[in-house]
Coordinates of C-alpha atoms and ligand atoms in Angstrom, one line a residue:
M1 CA 0.0 0.0 0.0
K2 CA 1.3 3.5 -0.9
L3 CA 1.2 5.7 2.1
K4 CA 2.5 9.0 0.8
K5 CA -1.0 10.6 0.7
I6 CA -3.4 10.1 3.5
L7 CA -6.7 11.7 4.3
G8 CA -6.4 13.6 7.6
I9 CA -9.5 14.7 9.6
D10 CA -9.8 16.8 12.7
I11 CA -12.9 16.6 14.9
G12 CA -13.5 19.9 16.6
G13 CA -16.2 21.4 18.7
S14 CA -17.6 23.5 15.9
G15 CA -16.3 21.8 12.7
V16 CA -15.0 18.6 11.3
K17 CA -12.3 19.4 8.8
G18 CA -10.4 17.2 6.4
A19 CA -7.8 17.4 3.6
I20 CA -5.5 15.0 1.8
V21 CA -2.0 15.3 3.3
H22 CA 1.4 14.6 1.7
T23 CA 2.8 12.7 4.7
K24 CA 6.4 13.0 3.5
K25 CA 6.3 16.7 3.0
G26 CA 3.9 17.5 5.8
H27 CA 1.5 19.7 3.9
L28 CA -2.0 19.6 2.5
V29 CA -2.4 18.7 -1.2
T30 CA -6.0 19.7 -1.3
N31 CA -8.1 22.5 0.2
R32 CA -9.6 21.8 3.5
F33 CA -13.2 20.6 3.5
R34 CA -15.2 21.5 6.5
I35 CA -18.6 20.3 7.8
P36 CA -20.1 21.9 10.9
T37 CA -20.0 19.4 13.8
P38 CA -23.5 17.9 14.2
Q39 CA -25.4 18.7 17.3
P40 CA -25.7 16.6 19.4
A41 CA -22.2 15.4 18.4
T42 CA -22.9 11.7 19.0
P43 CA -20.4 9.1 17.7
E44 CA -22.9 8.0 15.0
A45 CA -23.6 11.6 13.8
V46 CA -19.9 12.4 13.6
A47 CA -19.2 9.1 11.8
G48 CA -21.8 10.2 9.2
V49 CA -19.9 13.5 8.7
I50 CA -16.6 11.6 8.4
K51 CA -18.1 9.4 5.7
K52 CA -19.3 12.6 3.8
I53 CA -15.7 13.9 4.0
T54 CA -14.3 10.7 2.5
E55 CA -17.0 10.9 -0.2
H56 CA -16.1 14.5 -1.0
F57 CA -12.5 13.5 -1.7
K58 CA -13.7 10.2 -3.4
W59 CA -11.3 8.6 -0.9
T60 CA -10.9 4.9 -0.3
G61 CA -7.3 4.8 1.2
P62 CA -6.2 5.1 4.8
V63 CA -7.6 7.9 7.0
G64 CA -6.3 9.4 10.2
V65 CA -8.7 11.2 12.6
G66 CA -7.8 13.5 15.5
F67 CA -10.3 13.3 18.4
P68 CA -10.6 15.7 21.4
G69 CA -10.2 13.1 24.1
V70 CA -8.0 10.2 25.3
I71 CA -7.7 7.5 22.7
Q72 CA -6.2 4.1 23.7
R73 CA -5.7 1.7 20.8
G74 CA -8.6 3.3 18.9
I75 CA -10.9 3.4 22.0
A76 CA -12.2 6.7 23.4
R77 CA -11.6 6.9 27.1
T78 CA -12.6 10.5 27.9
A79 CA -14.8 13.2 26.3
A80 CA -14.2 16.5 28.2
N81 CA -15.9 18.7 25.6
V82 CA -18.0 16.2 23.6
D83 CA -20.9 14.0 24.3
D84 CA -20.4 11.3 27.1
S85 CA -21.6 8.6 24.7
W86 CA -18.1 8.6 23.1
I87 CA -16.6 7.0 26.2
D88 CA -15.4 3.4 25.7
R89 CA -16.5 3.4 22.0
D90 CA -14.1 1.7 19.6
L91 CA -13.7 4.6 17.1
N92 CA -11.3 2.8 14.8
K93 CA -14.0 0.2 14.3
L94 CA -16.9 2.6 14.1
F95 CA -15.3 5.0 11.6
S96 CA -13.8 2.1 9.5
E97 CA -17.1 0.4 9.2
T98 CA -19.0 3.6 8.4
T99 CA -16.6 4.8 5.7
G100 CA -15.3 1.5 4.3
C101 CA -11.7 3.0 4.7
R102 CA -9.0 1.9 7.1
V103 CA -9.3 4.5 9.9
H104 CA -7.0 5.2 12.8
V105 CA -8.1 7.6 15.5
V106 CA -5.7 9.5 17.8
N107 CA -5.9 12.3 20.4
D108 CA -6.1 15.7 18.7
A109 CA -3.2 17.2 20.6
D110 CA -1.0 14.2 20.0
A111 CA -1.8 14.6 16.3
A112 CA -0.9 18.3 16.3
G113 CA 2.2 17.5 18.2
M114 CA 3.3 14.9 15.7
A115 CA 3.0 17.4 12.9
E116 CA 4.8 20.2 14.7
S117 CA 7.6 17.9 15.8
K118 CA 8.2 16.5 12.4
F119 CA 7.6 19.6 10.2
G120 CA 7.0 22.6 12.4
A121 CA 8.2 24.4 15.5
G122 CA 9.5 21.3 17.1
K123 CA 11.5 20.0 14.1
G124 CA 14.9 18.6 15.1
E125 CA 14.4 19.5 18.8
T126 CA 16.1 17.4 21.5
G127 CA 15.3 17.6 25.2
V128 CA 11.8 18.1 26.6
V129 CA 9.3 20.0 24.4
L130 CA 5.8 20.7 25.5
L131 CA 3.1 21.6 23.0
I132 CA -0.2 23.1 24.2
T133 CA -3.2 23.5 21.9
V134 CA -5.3 26.4 23.1
G135 CA -8.9 26.2 21.9
T136 CA -12.1 25.0 23.4
G137 CA -9.9 22.8 25.6
L138 CA -6.3 22.8 26.6
G139 CA -4.6 19.9 24.7
T140 CA -1.1 18.9 25.7
V141 CA 1.7 16.7 24.4
L142 CA 5.2 16.2 25.6
F143 CA 8.1 15.2 23.4
V144 CA 11.3 13.8 24.9
N145 CA 14.1 13.8 22.3
G146 CA 11.4 13.8 19.6
K147 CA 9.4 10.9 21.0
P148 CA 5.9 11.7 22.3
V149 CA 4.2 10.7 25.5
P150 CA 0.6 10.0 24.3
N151 CA -2.6 11.1 26.0
L152 CA -1.0 13.4 28.5
E153 CA -4.0 15.3 29.9
L154 CA -2.3 18.3 31.5
G155 CA -5.2 20.6 30.5
H156 CA -7.0 19.1 33.5
I157 CA -4.6 19.9 36.3
I158 CA -6.2 21.8 39.1
L159 CA -5.8 25.6 39.3
H160 CA -7.6 27.7 41.8
G161 CA -9.6 24.6 42.9
D162 CA -10.9 23.8 39.4
D163 CA -10.0 22.3 36.1
A164 CA -7.3 24.5 34.4
E165 CA -9.1 24.2 31.1
L166 CA -12.1 26.1 32.6
Y167 CA -9.8 28.9 33.8
A168 CA -7.3 29.3 31.0
S169 CA -8.6 27.9 27.7
D170 CA -9.6 30.2 24.7
A171 CA -13.2 29.2 25.4
A172 CA -12.8 30.6 29.0
R173 CA -11.6 33.9 27.5
K174 CA -14.5 34.0 25.1
N175 CA -17.2 32.9 27.6
E176 CA -16.1 35.3 30.3
E177 CA -15.4 38.1 27.7
L178 CA -11.9 38.6 29.2
E179 CA -9.6 41.2 27.7
W180 CA -6.4 39.6 26.2
E181 CA -4.2 41.0 29.0
A182 CA -6.5 39.5 31.7
W183 CA -6.6 36.1 30.0
A184 CA -2.9 36.2 29.3
G185 CA -2.4 36.5 33.1
R186 CA -4.4 33.4 33.6
F187 CA -2.6 31.5 30.8
N188 CA 0.7 32.6 32.2
E189 CA -0.2 31.2 35.6
Y190 CA -1.1 27.9 33.9
L191 CA 2.2 27.8 32.1
L192 CA 4.2 28.6 35.3
R193 CA 2.4 25.8 37.1
L194 CA 3.3 23.3 34.3
E195 CA 6.9 24.6 34.2
E196 CA 7.2 23.8 38.0
L197 CA 6.0 20.3 37.3
I198 CA 7.8 19.2 34.1
W199 CA 10.5 21.8 33.3
P200 CA 10.3 21.8 29.5
D201 CA 13.1 23.2 27.4
K202 CA 10.7 24.8 25.0
I203 CA 6.9 25.4 24.9
I204 CA 5.0 25.5 21.6
I205 CA 1.6 27.1 21.5
G206 CA -0.9 25.7 18.9
G207 CA -4.6 25.7 18.4
G208 CA -7.0 28.6 17.6
A209 CA -5.3 31.1 20.0
S210 CA -1.9 30.6 18.4
K211 CA -3.0 32.8 15.5
K212 CA -3.4 35.7 18.0
G213 CA 0.1 35.2 19.6
E214 CA 0.9 38.9 19.5
K215 CA -1.9 39.6 21.9
F216 CA -0.7 37.4 24.7
F217 CA 2.9 36.3 24.1
P218 CA 4.3 39.5 25.6
Y219 CA 2.8 38.7 29.0
L220 CA 4.3 35.2 29.3
T221 CA 7.1 34.9 31.8
T222 CA 8.2 31.2 31.8
K223 CA 11.9 30.4 31.8
A224 CA 11.4 28.2 28.8
P225 CA 11.0 30.0 25.5
V226 CA 7.5 30.1 24.2
V227 CA 7.0 29.9 20.4
P228 CA 3.9 29.7 18.2
A229 CA 3.2 26.5 16.2
K230 CA 4.2 26.7 12.6
L231 CA 1.5 24.6 11.0
M232 CA -1.3 26.6 12.8
N233 CA -4.7 25.1 12.1
E234 CA -3.3 22.6 9.6
A235 CA -1.4 20.7 12.4
G236 CA -4.3 18.6 13.5
I237 CA -5.1 17.3 10.0
V238 CA -1.4 16.8 9.0
G239 CA -0.7 15.0 12.3
A240 CA -3.7 12.7 12.1
A241 CA -2.5 11.6 8.7
L242 CA 1.1 11.1 10.0
V243 CA -0.2 8.9 12.8
S244 CA -2.3 6.9 10.4
R245 CA 0.7 6.3 8.2
Y246 CA 2.6 5.1 11.3
Y247 CA -0.1 2.6 12.3
N248 CA -0.6 1.4 8.7
K249 CA 3.2 0.7 8.5
M250 CA 3.2 -1.2 11.8
E251 CA 0.1 -3.2 10.8
N252 CA 1.5 -4.1 7.4
K253 CA 4.8 -5.2 9.1
D254 CA 2.8 -7.4 11.5
R255 CA 0.8 -8.9 8.6
K256 CA 4.0 -9.8 6.7
K257 CA 5.5 -11.4 9.9
K258 CA 2.4 -13.5 10.4
K259 CA 2.5 -14.7 6.8
K260 CA 6.1 -16.0 7.2
Ligands
BGC301 C1 -9.2 16.9 26.2 C2 -7.9 16.5 25.5 C3 -7.9 17.3 24.2 C4 -8.0 18.8 24.4 C5 -8.0 19.6 23.1 C6 -9.2 18.4 26.4 O1 -10.4 18.7 27.1 O2 -9.2 16.3 27.5 O3 -7.9 15.1 25.3 O4 -6.7 17.0 23.5 O5 -9.2 19.0 25.1 O6 -9.1 19.3 22.3

């Protein structure tokens, strides 16, 4: 199976976006196609949207999907900002059956991190690199000498007695109509807390808020340098495709071994 081009899809709170990705070059080879996230965003309804995206691209090859929750071997374990009915569903199976394609699902922050580490702001970095996606939630991924620690849920550490995500995400800024400076103060507190816990050498900020870096980067005071993600809102799609490529390769190897 040729694995150069893979359909990458990112499930977000407001939209499900997909594009075909050149996995060796790390960029999109088509425009992004976006369908609003169905409400309620149940697994079946979202599976229907993913099917529509594969149909839009007339796609039958491998697909990688980024999901905003913990994913263990294709199974959703948490659903902080989506419907609880996702928990414990086998999403690899559900999406593969619905689309007829070979689908691999991965945590959305892990996907974005893979893309940034291979092609973006984390390229060639050694040491400890923390990537935070700032959007509806706070997605986190840690790279140690280029290798990720999957499903690291540091968006849910406790700050001021509550989930950090409710205090310092971009959704918190919007919901509470905070000025950038006020929100930057909160986000800085969050970063300082993480720094005390894991001492990253570099922090990369991705997700929706990364496009507005000039509004809050000046207020950040961590010891580690903070830089914006390079792939911006493409990282989730590119990364999902990269992860799918990785799993397809592994599974193909396993199949060959079994045949011998
Ligand atoms: C979820 C993470 C996800 C992040 C960004 C958090 O609420 O727990 O798994 O990566 O949101 O979508």
